[in-house]
Amino acid sequence: MRSVCGVFLSAVLFMSCAMGPDYSRPDIETADQFRMSDTEGESIANLPWWELLQDEELQHLIRVALEENKNLQEAAASVEEFQARVFIARMDFAPQLTTQLNAPVLGKFGGFAVQGFPSNFSYFGIGNLNWEIDIWGRIRRSNEAAFGDLLAREENRRAVILQLVSGVAGAYLDLLQFDMQLDIAKRTLGSWEESVKIAKARLRRGVSSRLDADQFEAERANAAARVAQFERQMVQKENELSVFLGRNSFRIPRGQILTEQIFPPKVPPGLPSELLQRRPDIVQAEHELA
């Protein structure tokens, strides 16, 4: 009986000496919502905002970016790498077997037979079986750390996806805005060109002075400069969007114009702080610190 009690007490003592405490998320008292707010946070957080972007061309660009973007491919490869690391860490729980086989030839040196010694083969093998009992929790903590790193990389992949989708959508909407501004600038340039023609005709007839005609010419030049500016910004934005897509620069096809776009509803005030737990960067930091 005493031996049984001794073994039990020894086991309890060893378990109490395990490496590090178990991680538990701190319990912080926060209000479910702000005062004077009737908004349900779950209803907003669960909205399929991606599907609310109903422009077919934009949806196609997002799908291409998710398939071809290099940063996302790197993040996905990192997840696969840490999955392999978790598998390797779990192998520490299993017995470790090492073997060594040798077949030396007696009576030979440097591949040549030595006179007076028979040339005989000698076979032998050595095996070593080790199994570490995780008394102090080293292997268990190592597995927890590897799994936490894997979860952190998975959240990093989610963060890359969110940044990629928002970047593609933002660049596409900027293109639509430049389209509208460029159209207005071109129509303005056309109006100033007509005004310049009228001013020159009035100048030839002596109705107006050269100063008036020069002022119209200056305004026409300013309008032409704005057209060139919007065209340059449009090309730069298309280059930026091409980088998101992982392709060489090309002209981005457009779908609906900006005024016909259906945007998600605005996020109302009064959402609970638990929505922060949905942010991949915050969850990633938690797994890295755990």
PDB file of C-alpha atoms in Angstrom:
ATOM      1  CA  MET A   1       0.000   0.000   0.000  1.00  0.00           C
ATOM      2  CA  ARG A   2       2.829   2.334   0.845  1.00  0.00           C
ATOM      3  CA  SER A   3       4.500   1.631  -2.479  1.00  0.00           C
ATOM      4  CA  VAL A   4       1.285   2.484  -4.351  1.00  0.00           C
ATOM      5  CA  CYS A   5       0.934   5.745  -2.436  1.00  0.00           C
ATOM      6  CA  GLY A   6       4.562   6.529  -3.107  1.00  0.00           C
ATOM      7  CA  VAL A   7       4.147   6.012  -6.839  1.00  0.00           C
ATOM      8  CA  PHE A   8       0.989   8.150  -6.851  1.00  0.00           C
ATOM      9  CA  LEU A   9       2.638  10.982  -4.942  1.00  0.00           C
ATOM     10  CA  SER A  10       5.672  10.823  -7.217  1.00  0.00           C
ATOM     11  CA  ALA A  11       3.453  11.081 -10.296  1.00  0.00           C
ATOM     12  CA  VAL A  12       1.624  14.078  -8.831  1.00  0.00           C
ATOM     13  CA  LEU A  13       4.947  15.694  -7.989  1.00  0.00           C
ATOM     14  CA  PHE A  14       6.277  15.167 -11.499  1.00  0.00           C
ATOM     15  CA  MET A  15       3.090  16.527 -13.082  1.00  0.00           C
ATOM     16  CA  SER A  16       3.296  19.632 -10.903  1.00  0.00           C
ATOM     17  CA  CYS A  17       6.763  20.285 -12.294  1.00  0.00           C
ATOM     18  CA  ALA A  18       5.537  20.430 -15.903  1.00  0.00           C
ATOM     19  CA  MET A  19       7.024  23.161 -18.085  1.00  0.00           C
ATOM     20  CA  GLY A  20       4.860  26.288 -18.134  1.00  0.00           C
ATOM     21  CA  PRO A  21       1.156  26.796 -17.418  1.00  0.00           C
ATOM     22  CA  ASP A  22      -1.661  26.037 -19.836  1.00  0.00           C
ATOM     23  CA  TYR A  23      -2.763  29.021 -21.908  1.00  0.00           C
ATOM     24  CA  SER A  24      -6.178  30.497 -21.228  1.00  0.00           C
ATOM     25  CA  ARG A  25      -7.627  33.593 -22.847  1.00  0.00           C
ATOM     26  CA  PRO A  26      -7.970  36.481 -20.368  1.00  0.00           C
ATOM     27  CA  ASP A  27     -11.535  37.154 -19.337  1.00  0.00           C
ATOM     28  CA  ILE A  28     -12.251  40.850 -19.901  1.00  0.00           C
ATOM     29  CA  GLU A  29     -15.611  42.299 -18.989  1.00  0.00           C
ATOM     30  CA  THR A  30     -16.972  44.245 -21.933  1.00  0.00           C
ATOM     31  CA  ALA A  31     -20.432  45.470 -22.778  1.00  0.00           C
ATOM     32  CA  ASP A  32     -22.384  43.662 -25.461  1.00  0.00           C
ATOM     33  CA  GLN A  33     -23.082  46.960 -27.205  1.00  0.00           C
ATOM     34  CA  PHE A  34     -22.875  50.675 -26.644  1.00  0.00           C
ATOM     35  CA  ARG A  35     -25.624  52.441 -24.837  1.00  0.00           C
ATOM     36  CA  MET A  36     -28.514  53.780 -26.933  1.00  0.00           C
ATOM     37  CA  SER A  37     -27.691  51.255 -29.663  1.00  0.00           C
ATOM     38  CA  ASP A  38     -30.166  48.818 -31.181  1.00  0.00           C
ATOM     39  CA  THR A  39     -27.699  47.214 -33.581  1.00  0.00           C
ATOM     40  CA  GLU A  40     -27.050  43.499 -33.466  1.00  0.00           C
ATOM     41  CA  GLY A  41     -23.353  42.883 -34.048  1.00  0.00           C
ATOM     42  CA  GLU A  42     -23.762  39.320 -35.277  1.00  0.00           C
ATOM     43  CA  SER A  43     -26.089  40.381 -38.091  1.00  0.00           C
ATOM     44  CA  ILE A  44     -23.488  42.802 -39.452  1.00  0.00           C
ATOM     45  CA  ALA A  45     -20.491  40.524 -38.939  1.00  0.00           C
ATOM     46  CA  ASN A  46     -22.118  37.613 -40.736  1.00  0.00           C
ATOM     47  CA  LEU A  47     -23.047  39.600 -43.825  1.00  0.00           C
ATOM     48  CA  PRO A  48     -21.546  38.034 -46.988  1.00  0.00           C
ATOM     49  CA  TRP A  49     -19.943  41.331 -48.002  1.00  0.00           C
ATOM     50  CA  TRP A  50     -17.971  39.642 -50.768  1.00  0.00           C
ATOM     51  CA  GLU A  51     -21.155  38.540 -52.491  1.00  0.00           C
ATOM     52  CA  LEU A  52     -22.649  42.004 -52.079  1.00  0.00           C
ATOM     53  CA  LEU A  53     -20.167  43.263 -54.684  1.00  0.00           C
ATOM     54  CA  GLN A  54     -22.400  42.346 -57.602  1.00  0.00           C
ATOM     55  CA  ASP A  55     -20.191  43.581 -60.438  1.00  0.00           C
ATOM     56  CA  GLU A  56     -19.382  40.495 -62.544  1.00  0.00           C
ATOM     57  CA  GLU A  57     -16.056  41.885 -63.758  1.00  0.00           C
ATOM     58  CA  LEU A  58     -15.013  42.675 -60.195  1.00  0.00           C
ATOM     59  CA  GLN A  59     -15.980  39.177 -59.056  1.00  0.00           C
ATOM     60  CA  HIS A  60     -13.876  37.735 -61.891  1.00  0.00           C
ATOM     61  CA  LEU A  61     -10.874  39.874 -60.921  1.00  0.00           C
ATOM     62  CA  ILE A  62     -11.177  38.752 -57.298  1.00  0.00           C
ATOM     63  CA  ARG A  63     -11.246  35.095 -58.340  1.00  0.00           C
ATOM     64  CA  VAL A  64      -8.174  35.570 -60.538  1.00  0.00           C
ATOM     65  CA  ALA A  65      -6.324  37.327 -57.709  1.00  0.00           C
ATOM     66  CA  LEU A  66      -7.100  34.512 -55.260  1.00  0.00           C
ATOM     67  CA  GLU A  67      -5.666  32.010 -57.737  1.00  0.00           C
ATOM     68  CA  GLU A  68      -2.646  33.909 -59.063  1.00  0.00           C
ATOM     69  CA  ASN A  69      -1.469  36.356 -56.388  1.00  0.00           C
ATOM     70  CA  LYS A  70       2.098  35.603 -55.311  1.00  0.00           C
ATOM     71  CA  ASN A  71       1.720  36.839 -51.734  1.00  0.00           C
ATOM     72  CA  LEU A  72      -1.268  34.570 -51.190  1.00  0.00           C
ATOM     73  CA  GLN A  73       0.601  31.614 -52.676  1.00  0.00           C
ATOM     74  CA  GLU A  74       3.483  32.329 -50.310  1.00  0.00           C
ATOM     75  CA  ALA A  75       1.105  32.466 -47.327  1.00  0.00           C
ATOM     76  CA  ALA A  76      -0.515  29.175 -48.371  1.00  0.00           C
ATOM     77  CA  ALA A  77       2.905  27.541 -48.732  1.00  0.00           C
ATOM     78  CA  SER A  78       3.802  28.787 -45.252  1.00  0.00           C
ATOM     79  CA  VAL A  79       0.691  27.079 -43.859  1.00  0.00           C
ATOM     80  CA  GLU A  80       1.722  23.803 -45.510  1.00  0.00           C
ATOM     81  CA  GLU A  81       5.224  24.180 -44.079  1.00  0.00           C
ATOM     82  CA  PHE A  82       3.943  24.575 -40.526  1.00  0.00           C
ATOM     83  CA  GLN A  83       1.537  21.678 -40.996  1.00  0.00           C
ATOM     84  CA  ALA A  84       4.591  19.540 -41.677  1.00  0.00           C
ATOM     85  CA  ARG A  85       6.281  20.975 -38.590  1.00  0.00           C
ATOM     86  CA  VAL A  86       3.297  19.997 -36.454  1.00  0.00           C
ATOM     87  CA  PHE A  87       3.517  16.451 -37.828  1.00  0.00           C
ATOM     88  CA  ILE A  88       7.247  16.326 -37.023  1.00  0.00           C
ATOM     89  CA  ALA A  89       6.624  17.634 -33.499  1.00  0.00           C
ATOM     90  CA  ARG A  90       3.984  14.962 -32.885  1.00  0.00           C
ATOM     91  CA  MET A  91       6.493  12.287 -33.851  1.00  0.00           C
ATOM     92  CA  ASP A  92       8.377  13.086 -30.630  1.00  0.00           C
ATOM     93  CA  PHE A  93       5.667  11.184 -28.749  1.00  0.00           C
ATOM     94  CA  ALA A  94       6.549   7.993 -30.669  1.00  0.00           C
ATOM     95  CA  PRO A  95       9.569   5.770 -30.037  1.00  0.00           C
ATOM     96  CA  GLN A  96      12.706   6.719 -31.949  1.00  0.00           C
ATOM     97  CA  LEU A  97      14.385   3.837 -33.773  1.00  0.00           C
ATOM     98  CA  THR A  98      17.845   4.195 -35.291  1.00  0.00           C
ATOM     99  CA  THR A  99      19.646   1.427 -37.163  1.00  0.00           C
ATOM    100  CA  GLN A 100      23.099   1.008 -38.628  1.00  0.00           C
ATOM    101  CA  LEU A 101      24.249  -1.793 -40.952  1.00  0.00           C
ATOM    102  CA  ASN A 102      27.889  -2.549 -41.824  1.00  0.00           C
ATOM    103  CA  ALA A 103      29.488  -5.079 -44.164  1.00  0.00           C
ATOM    104  CA  PRO A 104      33.281  -4.617 -44.047  1.00  0.00           C
ATOM    105  CA  VAL A 105      35.625  -6.830 -46.062  1.00  0.00           C
ATOM    106  CA  LEU A 106      38.466  -8.292 -44.006  1.00  0.00           C
ATOM    107  CA  GLY A 107      41.838  -8.754 -45.685  1.00  0.00           C
ATOM    108  CA  LYS A 108      41.526  -5.743 -48.003  1.00  0.00           C
ATOM    109  CA  PHE A 109      42.960  -2.270 -47.704  1.00  0.00           C
ATOM    110  CA  GLY A 110      42.031   0.487 -50.100  1.00  0.00           C
ATOM    111  CA  GLY A 111      40.239  -1.979 -52.345  1.00  0.00           C
ATOM    112  CA  PHE A 112      43.322  -4.208 -52.773  1.00  0.00           C
ATOM    113  CA  ALA A 113      43.844  -7.639 -51.223  1.00  0.00           C
ATOM    114  CA  VAL A 114      46.532  -7.883 -48.530  1.00  0.00           C
ATOM    115  CA  GLN A 115      48.807 -10.879 -48.779  1.00  0.00           C
ATOM    116  CA  GLY A 116      48.504 -13.344 -45.952  1.00  0.00           C
ATOM    117  CA  PHE A 117      44.983 -12.301 -44.925  1.00  0.00           C
ATOM    118  CA  PRO A 118      41.828 -14.022 -46.144  1.00  0.00           C
ATOM    119  CA  SER A 119      39.213 -11.863 -47.874  1.00  0.00           C
ATOM    120  CA  ASN A 120      36.081 -12.503 -45.830  1.00  0.00           C
ATOM    121  CA  PHE A 121      32.921 -10.466 -45.405  1.00  0.00           C
ATOM    122  CA  SER A 122      31.683  -9.612 -41.938  1.00  0.00           C
ATOM    123  CA  TYR A 123      28.085  -8.474 -41.535  1.00  0.00           C
ATOM    124  CA  PHE A 124      26.697  -6.806 -38.437  1.00  0.00           C
ATOM    125  CA  GLY A 125      23.949  -4.356 -37.546  1.00  0.00           C
ATOM    126  CA  ILE A 126      23.247  -2.038 -34.643  1.00  0.00           C
ATOM    127  CA  GLY A 127      19.810  -0.954 -33.535  1.00  0.00           C
ATOM    128  CA  ASN A 128      18.850   1.658 -30.960  1.00  0.00           C
ATOM    129  CA  LEU A 129      15.317   2.185 -29.663  1.00  0.00           C
ATOM    130  CA  ASN A 130      14.563   5.288 -27.559  1.00  0.00           C
ATOM    131  CA  TRP A 131      11.249   6.378 -26.113  1.00  0.00           C
ATOM    132  CA  GLU A 132      11.174   9.561 -24.072  1.00  0.00           C
ATOM    133  CA  ILE A 133       8.481   9.638 -21.412  1.00  0.00           C
ATOM    134  CA  ASP A 134       7.160  13.191 -21.342  1.00  0.00           C
ATOM    135  CA  ILE A 135       7.218  13.633 -17.574  1.00  0.00           C
ATOM    136  CA  TRP A 136       8.107  17.323 -17.553  1.00  0.00           C
ATOM    137  CA  GLY A 137       5.848  18.259 -20.461  1.00  0.00           C
ATOM    138  CA  ARG A 138       8.629  19.296 -22.838  1.00  0.00           C
ATOM    139  CA  ILE A 139       7.219  17.396 -25.799  1.00  0.00           C
ATOM    140  CA  ARG A 140       3.667  18.481 -25.015  1.00  0.00           C
ATOM    141  CA  ARG A 141       4.667  22.151 -24.852  1.00  0.00           C
ATOM    142  CA  SER A 142       6.665  21.764 -28.049  1.00  0.00           C
ATOM    143  CA  ASN A 143       3.589  20.360 -29.793  1.00  0.00           C
ATOM    144  CA  GLU A 144       1.421  23.175 -28.436  1.00  0.00           C
ATOM    145  CA  ALA A 145       3.932  25.742 -29.702  1.00  0.00           C
ATOM    146  CA  ALA A 146       4.049  24.118 -33.143  1.00  0.00           C
ATOM    147  CA  PHE A 147       0.256  24.015 -33.331  1.00  0.00           C
ATOM    148  CA  GLY A 148       0.043  27.656 -32.215  1.00  0.00           C
ATOM    149  CA  ASP A 149       2.487  28.632 -34.964  1.00  0.00           C
ATOM    150  CA  LEU A 150       0.321  26.752 -37.465  1.00  0.00           C
ATOM    151  CA  LEU A 151      -2.804  28.609 -36.333  1.00  0.00           C
ATOM    152  CA  ALA A 152      -0.922  31.910 -36.555  1.00  0.00           C
ATOM    153  CA  ARG A 153       0.122  31.154 -40.142  1.00  0.00           C
ATOM    154  CA  GLU A 154      -3.448  30.221 -41.024  1.00  0.00           C
ATOM    155  CA  GLU A 155      -4.691  33.553 -39.655  1.00  0.00           C
ATOM    156  CA  ASN A 156      -1.931  35.279 -41.614  1.00  0.00           C
ATOM    157  CA  ARG A 157      -3.259  33.594 -44.756  1.00  0.00           C
ATOM    158  CA  ARG A 158      -6.753  34.873 -43.938  1.00  0.00           C
ATOM    159  CA  ALA A 159      -5.348  38.366 -43.426  1.00  0.00           C
ATOM    160  CA  VAL A 160      -3.619  38.203 -46.817  1.00  0.00           C
ATOM    161  CA  ILE A 161      -6.915  37.161 -48.418  1.00  0.00           C
ATOM    162  CA  LEU A 162      -8.775  40.074 -46.819  1.00  0.00           C
ATOM    163  CA  GLN A 163      -6.085  42.559 -47.835  1.00  0.00           C
ATOM    164  CA  LEU A 164      -5.989  41.126 -51.340  1.00  0.00           C
ATOM    165  CA  VAL A 165      -9.755  41.243 -51.870  1.00  0.00           C
ATOM    166  CA  SER A 166     -10.036  44.745 -50.420  1.00  0.00           C
ATOM    167  CA  GLY A 167      -7.061  45.885 -52.514  1.00  0.00           C
ATOM    168  CA  VAL A 168      -8.565  44.526 -55.729  1.00  0.00           C
ATOM    169  CA  ALA A 169     -11.985  45.999 -54.957  1.00  0.00           C
ATOM    170  CA  GLY A 170     -10.514  49.381 -53.988  1.00  0.00           C
ATOM    171  CA  ALA A 171      -8.326  49.599 -57.097  1.00  0.00           C
ATOM    172  CA  TYR A 172     -11.243  48.588 -59.327  1.00  0.00           C
ATOM    173  CA  LEU A 173     -13.523  51.245 -57.829  1.00  0.00           C
ATOM    174  CA  ASP A 174     -10.747  53.807 -58.236  1.00  0.00           C
ATOM    175  CA  LEU A 175     -10.627  52.875 -61.918  1.00  0.00           C
ATOM    176  CA  LEU A 176     -14.361  53.464 -62.229  1.00  0.00           C
ATOM    177  CA  GLN A 177     -13.922  56.837 -60.549  1.00  0.00           C
ATOM    178  CA  PHE A 178     -11.122  57.750 -62.964  1.00  0.00           C
ATOM    179  CA  ASP A 179     -13.401  56.719 -65.842  1.00  0.00           C
ATOM    180  CA  MET A 180     -16.024  59.216 -64.692  1.00  0.00           C
ATOM    181  CA  GLN A 181     -13.466  61.954 -64.097  1.00  0.00           C
ATOM    182  CA  LEU A 182     -11.825  61.308 -67.454  1.00  0.00           C
ATOM    183  CA  ASP A 183     -15.181  61.446 -69.223  1.00  0.00           C
ATOM    184  CA  ILE A 184     -15.986  64.776 -67.554  1.00  0.00           C
ATOM    185  CA  ALA A 185     -12.507  66.101 -68.368  1.00  0.00           C
ATOM    186  CA  LYS A 186     -12.854  65.113 -72.041  1.00  0.00           C
ATOM    187  CA  ARG A 187     -16.261  66.772 -72.318  1.00  0.00           C
ATOM    188  CA  THR A 188     -14.843  69.862 -70.643  1.00  0.00           C
ATOM    189  CA  LEU A 189     -11.942  69.851 -73.109  1.00  0.00           C
ATOM    190  CA  GLY A 190     -14.409  69.621 -75.991  1.00  0.00           C
ATOM    191  CA  SER A 191     -16.315  72.624 -74.642  1.00  0.00           C
ATOM    192  CA  TRP A 192     -13.137  74.689 -74.369  1.00  0.00           C
ATOM    193  CA  GLU A 193     -12.124  73.740 -77.905  1.00  0.00           C
ATOM    194  CA  GLU A 194     -15.457  75.052 -79.164  1.00  0.00           C
ATOM    195  CA  SER A 195     -14.943  78.201 -77.101  1.00  0.00           C
ATOM    196  CA  VAL A 196     -11.478  78.661 -78.639  1.00  0.00           C
ATOM    197  CA  LYS A 197     -12.964  78.393 -82.136  1.00  0.00           C
ATOM    198  CA  ILE A 198     -15.571  81.002 -81.282  1.00  0.00           C
ATOM    199  CA  ALA A 199     -12.945  83.285 -79.728  1.00  0.00           C
ATOM    200  CA  LYS A 200     -10.743  83.054 -82.822  1.00  0.00           C
ATOM    201  CA  ALA A 201     -13.705  83.801 -85.083  1.00  0.00           C
ATOM    202  CA  ARG A 202     -14.581  86.848 -82.972  1.00  0.00           C
ATOM    203  CA  LEU A 203     -10.923  87.906 -83.100  1.00  0.00           C
ATOM    204  CA  ARG A 204     -10.854  87.721 -86.898  1.00  0.00           C
ATOM    205  CA  ARG A 205     -13.968  89.870 -87.064  1.00  0.00           C
ATOM    206  CA  GLY A 206     -12.538  92.346 -84.607  1.00  0.00           C
ATOM    207  CA  VAL A 207     -15.257  91.748 -82.025  1.00  0.00           C
ATOM    208  CA  SER A 208     -12.863  90.616 -79.266  1.00  0.00           C
ATOM    209  CA  SER A 209      -9.214  91.197 -78.447  1.00  0.00           C
ATOM    210  CA  ARG A 210      -6.211  88.893 -78.616  1.00  0.00           C
ATOM    211  CA  LEU A 211      -6.198  88.709 -74.801  1.00  0.00           C
ATOM    212  CA  ASP A 212      -9.636  87.104 -74.779  1.00  0.00           C
ATOM    213  CA  ALA A 213      -8.556  84.500 -77.328  1.00  0.00           C
ATOM    214  CA  ASP A 214      -5.383  83.739 -75.354  1.00  0.00           C
ATOM    215  CA  GLN A 215      -7.409  83.229 -72.174  1.00  0.00           C
ATOM    216  CA  PHE A 216      -9.582  80.651 -73.939  1.00  0.00           C
ATOM    217  CA  GLU A 217      -6.433  78.959 -75.258  1.00  0.00           C
ATOM    218  CA  ALA A 218      -5.029  78.770 -71.718  1.00  0.00           C
ATOM    219  CA  GLU A 219      -8.219  77.213 -70.383  1.00  0.00           C
ATOM    220  CA  ARG A 220      -8.207  74.695 -73.218  1.00  0.00           C
ATOM    221  CA  ALA A 221      -4.590  73.775 -72.386  1.00  0.00           C
ATOM    222  CA  ASN A 222      -5.499  73.318 -68.704  1.00  0.00           C
ATOM    223  CA  ALA A 223      -8.374  71.022 -69.669  1.00  0.00           C
ATOM    224  CA  ALA A 224      -6.050  68.984 -71.913  1.00  0.00           C
ATOM    225  CA  ALA A 225      -3.565  68.685 -69.036  1.00  0.00           C
ATOM    226  CA  ARG A 226      -6.310  67.332 -66.750  1.00  0.00           C
ATOM    227  CA  VAL A 227      -7.245  64.749 -69.386  1.00  0.00           C
ATOM    228  CA  ALA A 228      -3.620  63.607 -69.592  1.00  0.00           C
ATOM    229  CA  GLN A 229      -3.410  63.502 -65.790  1.00  0.00           C
ATOM    230  CA  PHE A 230      -6.458  61.246 -65.448  1.00  0.00           C
ATOM    231  CA  GLU A 231      -5.207  58.987 -68.239  1.00  0.00           C
ATOM    232  CA  ARG A 232      -1.845  58.638 -66.474  1.00  0.00           C
ATOM    233  CA  GLN A 233      -3.523  57.887 -63.132  1.00  0.00           C
ATOM    234  CA  MET A 234      -5.738  55.314 -64.822  1.00  0.00           C
ATOM    235  CA  VAL A 235      -2.737  53.480 -66.288  1.00  0.00           C
ATOM    236  CA  GLN A 236      -0.977  53.544 -62.909  1.00  0.00           C
ATOM    237  CA  LYS A 237      -4.053  52.097 -61.213  1.00  0.00           C
ATOM    238  CA  GLU A 238      -4.316  49.375 -63.864  1.00  0.00           C
ATOM    239  CA  ASN A 239      -0.662  48.517 -63.233  1.00  0.00           C
ATOM    240  CA  GLU A 240      -1.377  48.301 -59.501  1.00  0.00           C
ATOM    241  CA  LEU A 241      -4.354  46.037 -60.094  1.00  0.00           C
ATOM    242  CA  SER A 242      -2.276  43.848 -62.424  1.00  0.00           C
ATOM    243  CA  VAL A 243       0.198  43.305 -59.585  1.00  0.00           C
ATOM    244  CA  PHE A 244      -2.664  42.117 -57.358  1.00  0.00           C
ATOM    245  CA  LEU A 245      -3.667  39.703 -60.107  1.00  0.00           C
ATOM    246  CA  GLY A 246      -0.122  38.375 -60.482  1.00  0.00           C
ATOM    247  CA  ARG A 247      -0.033  39.227 -64.191  1.00  0.00           C
ATOM    248  CA  ASN A 248       1.682  41.629 -66.544  1.00  0.00           C
ATOM    249  CA  SER A 249       0.076  45.023 -66.987  1.00  0.00           C
ATOM    250  CA  PHE A 250      -2.990  45.035 -69.217  1.00  0.00           C
ATOM    251  CA  ARG A 251      -6.135  47.081 -69.700  1.00  0.00           C
ATOM    252  CA  ILE A 252      -8.613  46.105 -67.004  1.00  0.00           C
ATOM    253  CA  PRO A 253     -12.120  45.399 -68.344  1.00  0.00           C
ATOM    254  CA  ARG A 254     -14.941  47.316 -66.670  1.00  0.00           C
ATOM    255  CA  GLY A 255     -18.399  46.186 -65.704  1.00  0.00           C
ATOM    256  CA  GLN A 256     -20.983  48.508 -64.209  1.00  0.00           C
ATOM    257  CA  ILE A 257     -20.198  52.198 -63.961  1.00  0.00           C
ATOM    258  CA  LEU A 258     -19.570  53.706 -60.549  1.00  0.00           C
ATOM    259  CA  THR A 259     -23.060  55.161 -60.144  1.00  0.00           C
ATOM    260  CA  GLU A 260     -24.628  51.735 -60.788  1.00  0.00           C
ATOM    261  CA  GLN A 261     -22.557  49.868 -58.208  1.00  0.00           C
ATOM    262  CA  ILE A 262     -24.394  48.274 -55.266  1.00  0.00           C
ATOM    263  CA  PHE A 263     -22.312  48.819 -52.140  1.00  0.00           C
ATOM    264  CA  PRO A 264     -22.629  46.973 -48.812  1.00  0.00           C
ATOM    265  CA  PRO A 265     -24.524  48.815 -46.068  1.00  0.00           C
ATOM    266  CA  LYS A 266     -22.540  51.105 -43.827  1.00  0.00           C
ATOM    267  CA  VAL A 267     -21.329  49.626 -40.559  1.00  0.00           C
ATOM    268  CA  PRO A 268     -23.504  51.202 -37.865  1.00  0.00           C
ATOM    269  CA  PRO A 269     -22.168  52.352 -34.496  1.00  0.00           C
ATOM    270  CA  GLY A 270     -22.704  50.280 -31.390  1.00  0.00           C
ATOM    271  CA  LEU A 271     -21.123  47.002 -32.471  1.00  0.00           C
ATOM    272  CA  PRO A 272     -19.774  44.826 -29.619  1.00  0.00           C
ATOM    273  CA  SER A 273     -16.049  44.520 -29.043  1.00  0.00           C
ATOM    274  CA  GLU A 274     -16.224  40.748 -29.659  1.00  0.00           C
ATOM    275  CA  LEU A 275     -16.098  41.574 -33.367  1.00  0.00           C
ATOM    276  CA  LEU A 276     -12.386  42.259 -32.883  1.00  0.00           C
ATOM    277  CA  GLN A 277     -11.948  38.521 -32.399  1.00  0.00           C
ATOM    278  CA  ARG A 278     -12.824  38.101 -36.075  1.00  0.00           C
ATOM    279  CA  ARG A 279      -9.817  40.140 -37.193  1.00  0.00           C
ATOM    280  CA  PRO A 280      -7.109  37.769 -38.465  1.00  0.00           C
ATOM    281  CA  ASP A 281      -4.235  40.000 -37.363  1.00  0.00           C
ATOM    282  CA  ILE A 282      -5.484  40.066 -33.758  1.00  0.00           C
ATOM    283  CA  VAL A 283      -6.076  36.302 -33.669  1.00  0.00           C
ATOM    284  CA  GLN A 284      -2.637  35.749 -35.213  1.00  0.00           C
ATOM    285  CA  ALA A 285      -0.998  37.865 -32.503  1.00  0.00           C
ATOM    286  CA  GLU A 286      -2.859  35.868 -29.839  1.00  0.00           C
ATOM    287  CA  HIS A 287      -1.574  32.542 -31.210  1.00  0.00           C
ATOM    288  CA  GLU A 288       1.969  33.887 -31.434  1.00  0.00           C
ATOM    289  CA  LEU A 289       1.914  35.095 -27.814  1.00  0.00           C
ATOM    290  CA  ALA A 290       0.126  32.040 -26.378  1.00  0.00           C
TER     291      ALA A 290
END
